[in-house]
mmCIF file of C-alpha atoms in Angstrom:
data_model
loop_
_atom_site.group_PDB
_atom_site.id
_atom_site.type_symbol
_atom_site.label_atom_id
_atom_site.label_comp_id
_atom_site.label_asym_id
_atom_site.label_seq_id
_atom_site.Cartn_x
_atom_site.Cartn_y
_atom_site.Cartn_z
ATOM 1 C CA MET W 1 38.638 -41.825 -29.097
ATOM 2 C CA ALA W 2 38.370 -44.258 -26.216
ATOM 3 C CA GLY W 3 35.358 -44.252 -23.768
ATOM 4 C CA ASN W 4 31.727 -44.714 -23.788
ATOM 5 C CA PRO W 5 30.399 -43.555 -27.018
ATOM 6 C CA ALA W 6 27.028 -42.491 -25.588
ATOM 7 C CA THR W 7 28.799 -40.084 -23.114
ATOM 8 C CA ILE W 8 32.115 -38.405 -23.756
ATOM 9 C CA ALA W 9 33.584 -36.208 -21.173
ATOM 10 C CA PHE W 10 35.821 -33.402 -22.100
ATOM 11 C CA SER W 11 37.819 -30.604 -20.432
ATOM 12 C CA LEU W 12 39.133 -27.539 -22.108
ATOM 13 C CA ALA W 13 41.702 -24.934 -20.649
ATOM 14 C CA CYS W 14 40.907 -21.399 -21.295
ATOM 15 C CA SER W 15 43.587 -18.644 -21.857
ATOM 16 C CA PRO W 16 44.826 -16.927 -18.770
ATOM 17 C CA ASN W 17 43.119 -13.659 -19.880
ATOM 18 C CA SER W 18 39.619 -15.310 -20.324
ATOM 19 C CA PRO W 19 37.075 -14.644 -17.675
ATOM 20 C CA ILE W 20 36.239 -18.350 -17.864
ATOM 21 C CA ILE W 21 37.975 -21.048 -16.075
ATOM 22 C CA GLY W 22 37.941 -24.786 -15.904
ATOM 23 C CA TRP W 23 35.384 -25.588 -18.714
ATOM 24 C CA LYS W 24 33.965 -29.100 -17.893
ATOM 25 C CA GLY W 25 31.086 -30.275 -20.083
ATOM 26 C CA VAL W 26 29.447 -33.407 -21.411
ATOM 27 C CA ILE W 27 28.535 -34.242 -24.998
ATOM 28 C CA ARG W 28 25.609 -36.624 -25.091
ATOM 29 C CA THR W 29 25.074 -38.321 -28.290
ATOM 30 C CA MET W 30 22.224 -40.507 -27.398
ATOM 31 C CA LYS W 31 19.546 -37.823 -26.555
ATOM 32 C CA PRO W 32 18.453 -34.706 -28.299
ATOM 33 C CA ASP W 33 19.299 -31.286 -26.672
ATOM 34 C CA SER W 34 15.554 -30.873 -25.953
ATOM 35 C CA TYR W 35 12.474 -33.039 -26.089
ATOM 36 C CA LEU W 36 8.893 -33.349 -24.685
ATOM 37 C CA THR W 37 8.102 -35.690 -21.976
ATOM 38 C CA ILE W 38 6.209 -36.048 -18.795
ATOM 39 C CA ALA W 39 6.851 -34.960 -15.141
ATOM 40 C CA PRO W 40 8.148 -37.822 -13.022
ATOM 41 C CA TYR W 41 4.806 -39.682 -12.252
ATOM 42 C CA GLY W 42 1.110 -39.285 -12.670
ATOM 43 C CA GLU W 43 -1.848 -41.560 -11.646
ATOM 44 C CA THR W 44 -5.540 -41.248 -11.999
ATOM 45 C CA GLU W 45 -8.678 -43.677 -12.086
ATOM 46 C CA ILE W 46 -11.673 -43.612 -14.462
ATOM 47 C CA ILE W 47 -14.841 -45.865 -14.631
ATOM 48 C CA ILE W 48 -16.233 -46.815 -18.054
ATOM 49 C CA GLN W 49 -19.404 -49.003 -18.177
ATOM 50 C CA LYS W 50 -18.599 -50.304 -14.756
ATOM 51 C CA SER W 51 -14.987 -51.333 -15.628
ATOM 52 C CA ARG W 52 -12.456 -49.680 -13.525
ATOM 53 C CA PHE W 53 -9.379 -48.273 -15.115
ATOM 54 C CA ILE W 54 -6.248 -47.337 -13.252
ATOM 55 C CA CYS W 55 -4.156 -45.163 -15.456
ATOM 56 C CA ARG W 56 -0.426 -44.409 -14.682
ATOM 57 C CA ALA W 57 2.301 -42.634 -16.555
ATOM 58 C CA LYS W 58 5.979 -42.404 -15.651
ATOM 59 C CA HIS W 59 9.043 -40.638 -17.033
ATOM 60 C CA VAL W 60 11.619 -43.311 -17.754
ATOM 61 C CA ALA W 61 15.334 -42.891 -18.654
ATOM 62 C CA THR W 62 15.779 -46.286 -20.343
ATOM 63 C CA GLU W 63 13.762 -49.245 -21.901
ATOM 64 C CA ALA W 64 14.938 -51.375 -18.984
ATOM 65 C CA GLU W 65 13.436 -48.780 -16.650
ATOM 66 C CA ALA W 66 10.219 -48.862 -18.664
ATOM 67 C CA VAL W 67 10.007 -52.723 -18.379
ATOM 68 C CA GLN W 68 10.643 -52.565 -14.682
ATOM 69 C CA PHE W 69 7.702 -50.034 -14.286
ATOM 70 C CA VAL W 70 5.386 -52.324 -16.179
ATOM 71 C CA GLN W 71 6.444 -55.391 -14.224
ATOM 72 C CA GLU W 72 5.847 -53.531 -10.885
ATOM 73 C CA ILE W 73 2.278 -52.561 -11.892
ATOM 74 C CA SER W 74 1.592 -56.048 -13.113
ATOM 75 C CA LYS W 75 2.741 -57.634 -9.829
ATOM 76 C CA LYS W 76 0.919 -55.128 -7.697
ATOM 77 C CA HIS W 77 -2.300 -55.667 -9.762
ATOM 78 C CA TRP W 78 -1.901 -59.458 -10.341
ATOM 79 C CA ASP W 79 -5.552 -59.866 -9.940
ATOM 80 C CA ALA W 80 -6.514 -57.298 -12.564
ATOM 81 C CA THR W 81 -8.326 -58.435 -15.853
ATOM 82 C CA HIS W 82 -5.684 -56.672 -17.929
ATOM 83 C CA ASN W 83 -2.522 -54.695 -17.477
ATOM 84 C CA CYS W 84 -2.018 -52.996 -20.906
ATOM 85 C CA TYR W 85 0.848 -50.637 -21.593
ATOM 86 C CA ALA W 86 2.984 -48.777 -24.097
ATOM 87 C CA TYR W 87 6.310 -46.976 -23.833
ATOM 88 C CA HIS W 88 8.171 -44.675 -26.239
ATOM 89 C CA ILE W 89 11.783 -44.126 -25.246
ATOM 90 C CA THR W 90 13.401 -42.881 -28.719
ATOM 91 C CA GLU W 91 12.078 -42.848 -32.159
ATOM 92 C CA THR W 92 13.377 -46.561 -32.680
ATOM 93 C CA THR W 93 12.693 -47.919 -29.207
ATOM 94 C CA GLN W 94 8.878 -48.335 -28.474
ATOM 95 C CA LYS W 95 6.599 -51.197 -27.462
ATOM 96 C CA SER W 96 2.940 -51.906 -26.677
ATOM 97 C CA SER W 97 1.058 -54.795 -25.336
ATOM 98 C CA ASP W 98 -2.849 -55.620 -25.461
ATOM 99 C CA ASP W 99 -2.310 -58.042 -22.500
ATOM 100 C CA GLY W 100 -5.141 -60.307 -23.387
ATOM 101 C CA GLU W 101 -7.397 -57.611 -24.763
ATOM 102 C CA PRO W 102 -8.425 -58.041 -28.621
ATOM 103 C CA ALA W 103 -5.358 -57.301 -30.788
ATOM 104 C CA GLY W 104 -4.987 -53.596 -31.453
ATOM 105 C CA THR W 105 -7.590 -52.420 -28.803
ATOM 106 C CA ALA W 106 -5.435 -51.468 -25.979
ATOM 107 C CA GLY W 107 -1.640 -51.198 -26.160
ATOM 108 C CA ARG W 108 -1.557 -49.568 -29.552
ATOM 109 C CA PRO W 109 -4.081 -46.961 -28.586
ATOM 110 C CA ILE W 110 -2.043 -46.161 -25.551
ATOM 111 C CA LEU W 111 1.120 -45.713 -27.816
ATOM 112 C CA GLU W 112 -0.746 -43.532 -30.273
ATOM 113 C CA VAL W 113 -1.712 -41.148 -27.429
ATOM 114 C CA ILE W 114 1.960 -40.930 -26.458
ATOM 115 C CA HIS W 115 2.784 -40.139 -29.939
ATOM 116 C CA ALA W 116 0.222 -37.657 -30.241
ATOM 117 C CA LYS W 117 1.512 -35.907 -27.167
ATOM 118 C CA GLN W 118 4.964 -35.996 -28.762
ATOM 119 C CA CYS W 119 6.373 -37.554 -25.604
ATOM 120 C CA LEU W 120 9.629 -39.389 -25.500
ATOM 121 C CA TYR W 121 10.982 -41.381 -22.530
ATOM 122 C CA THR W 122 7.383 -42.129 -21.472
ATOM 123 C CA ALA W 123 5.693 -45.343 -20.201
ATOM 124 C CA VAL W 124 1.948 -45.713 -19.603
ATOM 125 C CA VAL W 125 0.175 -48.597 -18.056
ATOM 126 C CA VAL W 126 -3.580 -48.780 -17.846
ATOM 127 C CA THR W 127 -4.992 -51.372 -15.510
ATOM 128 C CA ARG W 128 -8.413 -52.841 -16.131
ATOM 129 C CA TYR W 129 -10.794 -54.529 -13.616
ATOM 130 C CA PHE W 130 -13.735 -55.828 -15.706
ATOM 131 C CA GLY W 131 -17.001 -54.533 -14.464
ATOM 132 C CA GLY W 132 -19.258 -57.025 -16.320
ATOM 133 C CA ILE W 133 -20.199 -55.036 -19.492
ATOM 134 C CA LYS W 134 -18.311 -55.693 -22.754
ATOM 135 C CA LEU W 135 -17.167 -52.573 -24.477
ATOM 136 C CA GLY W 136 -16.587 -54.020 -28.029
ATOM 137 C CA ALA W 137 -13.398 -53.224 -30.068
ATOM 138 C CA GLY W 138 -14.319 -49.549 -30.648
ATOM 139 C CA GLY W 139 -15.261 -49.179 -27.045
ATOM 140 C CA LEU W 140 -12.048 -50.588 -25.853
ATOM 141 C CA VAL W 141 -9.975 -48.367 -28.195
ATOM 142 C CA ARG W 142 -11.762 -45.262 -26.838
ATOM 143 C CA ALA W 143 -11.270 -46.482 -23.168
ATOM 144 C CA TYR W 144 -7.726 -47.074 -23.427
ATOM 145 C CA SER W 145 -7.008 -44.030 -25.372
ATOM 146 C CA GLN W 146 -8.932 -42.011 -22.640
ATOM 147 C CA GLY W 147 -7.006 -43.834 -19.830
ATOM 148 C CA ALA W 148 -3.570 -42.923 -21.474
ATOM 149 C CA ALA W 149 -4.647 -39.280 -21.993
ATOM 150 C CA ALA W 150 -5.772 -39.149 -18.399
ATOM 151 C CA ALA W 151 -2.409 -40.545 -17.115
ATOM 152 C CA ILE W 152 -0.359 -38.234 -19.093
ATOM 153 C CA GLU W 153 -2.449 -35.259 -17.963
ATOM 154 C CA ALA W 154 -2.139 -36.423 -14.349
ATOM 155 C CA ALA W 155 1.622 -36.387 -14.716
ATOM 156 C CA GLY W 156 1.921 -33.169 -16.748
ATOM 157 C CA LEU W 157 3.947 -32.383 -19.692
ATOM 158 C CA VAL W 158 7.394 -30.692 -19.609
ATOM 159 C CA LYS W 159 10.165 -29.739 -22.075
ATOM 160 C CA ARG W 160 13.371 -31.303 -20.954
ATOM 161 C CA MET W 161 16.274 -29.112 -22.165
ATOM 162 C CA MET W 162 20.120 -29.674 -21.882
ATOM 163 C CA HIS W 163 21.572 -26.898 -19.867
ATOM 164 C CA GLN W 164 25.010 -25.858 -18.957
ATOM 165 C CA GLN W 165 25.947 -24.870 -15.409
ATOM 166 C CA VAL W 166 27.875 -21.627 -15.069
ATOM 167 C CA VAL W 167 29.317 -20.609 -11.628
ATOM 168 C CA ILE W 168 29.723 -16.850 -11.327
ATOM 169 C CA THR W 169 32.093 -15.461 -8.774
ATOM 170 C CA PHE W 170 32.060 -11.679 -8.114
ATOM 171 C CA ASP W 171 32.640 -8.926 -5.297
ATOM 172 C CA TYR W 172 29.799 -8.003 -3.084
ATOM 173 C CA SER W 173 29.606 -4.555 -4.600
ATOM 174 C CA PHE W 174 28.007 -6.248 -7.602
ATOM 175 C CA MET W 175 25.484 -8.137 -5.725
ATOM 176 C CA GLY W 176 22.490 -5.742 -6.064
ATOM 177 C CA LYS W 177 23.257 -5.432 -10.013
ATOM 178 C CA MET W 178 23.605 -9.125 -10.439
ATOM 179 C CA GLU W 179 20.479 -9.894 -8.503
ATOM 180 C CA HIS W 180 18.480 -7.562 -10.497
ATOM 181 C CA GLU W 181 19.772 -8.542 -13.770
ATOM 182 C CA LEU W 182 19.769 -12.373 -13.444
ATOM 183 C CA HIS W 183 16.130 -12.345 -12.192
ATOM 184 C CA ARG W 184 15.237 -10.678 -15.391
ATOM 185 C CA THR W 185 17.014 -13.105 -17.718
ATOM 186 C CA GLY W 186 14.817 -16.195 -17.168
ATOM 187 C CA TYR W 187 17.829 -18.349 -16.479
ATOM 188 C CA LEU W 188 17.531 -21.079 -13.892
ATOM 189 C CA LEU W 189 19.231 -19.793 -10.756
ATOM 190 C CA GLU W 190 20.517 -21.712 -7.704
ATOM 191 C CA THR W 191 20.813 -20.097 -4.380
ATOM 192 C CA PRO W 192 24.065 -18.086 -4.226
ATOM 193 C CA SER W 193 26.605 -18.850 -1.615
ATOM 194 C CA PHE W 194 28.520 -16.190 0.365
ATOM 195 C CA ALA W 195 32.172 -16.351 1.430
ATOM 196 C CA ASP W 196 35.024 -13.918 0.589
ATOM 197 C CA LYS W 197 32.993 -13.420 -2.538
ATOM 198 C CA VAL W 198 29.694 -14.249 -3.883
ATOM 199 C CA SER W 199 29.418 -17.520 -5.880
ATOM 200 C CA TRP W 200 26.191 -17.950 -7.976
ATOM 201 C CA ALA W 201 25.391 -21.093 -10.098
ATOM 202 C CA VAL W 202 23.249 -20.302 -13.132
ATOM 203 C CA TRP W 203 21.825 -22.879 -15.701
ATOM 204 C CA THR W 204 21.740 -21.559 -19.185
ATOM 205 C CA PRO W 205 20.440 -23.586 -22.248
ATOM 206 C CA LEU W 206 23.264 -25.502 -23.861
ATOM 207 C CA GLY W 207 24.899 -23.402 -26.683
ATOM 208 C CA GLU W 208 23.915 -20.080 -25.012
ATOM 209 C CA GLU W 209 26.887 -19.831 -22.557
ATOM 210 C CA GLN W 210 28.517 -16.999 -24.644
ATOM 211 C CA LYS W 211 25.478 -14.892 -24.173
ATOM 212 C CA LEU W 212 25.543 -15.221 -20.510
ATOM 213 C CA ILE W 213 29.259 -14.627 -20.401
ATOM 214 C CA GLU W 214 28.921 -11.364 -22.479
ATOM 215 C CA GLN W 215 26.124 -10.205 -20.092
ATOM 216 C CA VAL W 216 28.112 -10.934 -16.904
ATOM 217 C CA THR W 217 31.150 -9.347 -18.363
ATOM 218 C CA ASN W 218 29.174 -6.140 -19.039
ATOM 219 C CA TRP W 219 27.344 -6.140 -15.783
ATOM 220 C CA THR W 220 30.550 -6.438 -13.756
ATOM 221 C CA HIS W 221 32.939 -4.500 -16.094
ATOM 222 C CA GLY W 222 34.875 -7.670 -16.711
ATOM 223 C CA GLN W 223 35.588 -8.335 -12.812
ATOM 224 C CA ALA W 224 33.652 -11.516 -12.473
ATOM 225 C CA VAL W 225 35.079 -15.045 -12.863
ATOM 226 C CA LEU W 226 33.019 -17.675 -14.476
ATOM 227 C CA SER W 227 33.460 -21.378 -14.233
ATOM 228 C CA LEU W 228 31.631 -23.868 -16.362
ATOM 229 C CA GLY W 229 30.620 -27.127 -14.691
ATOM 230 C CA GLU W 230 28.488 -29.919 -15.888
ATOM 231 C CA ALA W 231 25.777 -30.059 -18.475
ATOM 232 C CA GLU W 232 22.455 -31.826 -17.571
ATOM 233 C CA TYR W 233 18.827 -31.923 -18.540
ATOM 234 C CA LYS W 234 16.521 -29.490 -16.808
ATOM 235 C CA ASP W 235 12.745 -29.345 -16.908
ATOM 236 C CA VAL W 236 11.121 -26.264 -18.493
ATOM 237 C CA PRO W 237 7.413 -25.775 -17.831
ATOM 238 C CA LEU W 238 5.431 -25.454 -21.036
#
């Protein structure tokens, strides 16, 4: 099949008697259907033995974005003693750097914290301004581990799940029933639009579309029309 192997778009036409029209979805082969990561960005600061540690964590979509994040922080804090970092994109794409600290005392501890949190697509930079007191190898490991954990906590953990958009179009007579039932389901709901009929976009976890279709068919006695749109990741609070 021609096209980008990482993202293959497809379109399926449903039968005329089906309540579903215009299926348009996306198969993504490079990422899992769900994974743990962090919210877009977090930043905090800690002081350990007079050394100042500025701790930052960012959600990144690619290794190139992680590298850019590290470069931006290093440029901003060009006068820092160290800008140590680690990022974990996928199980096979990760990197860490001690940036001048003794080998294994900074970058690796940061990466191990990311692993412990089971975060993918995550980059952490811990910037240190030396305060005059040497911490020793063990102290450095503890300091950078603490800094990484603080950065991730500042950002917050989320579960990112692939969702399928389903647009439901129905008569106004079903609005009360639909509003009552949809708010009970836990689906992610957009704001409905109102024209000749009501259109309501709903996001359901990928693979659970049939369940929603059956529910809507039951609620509206088969009189609603469902259009399946794009598939994309949505953040689900833990």
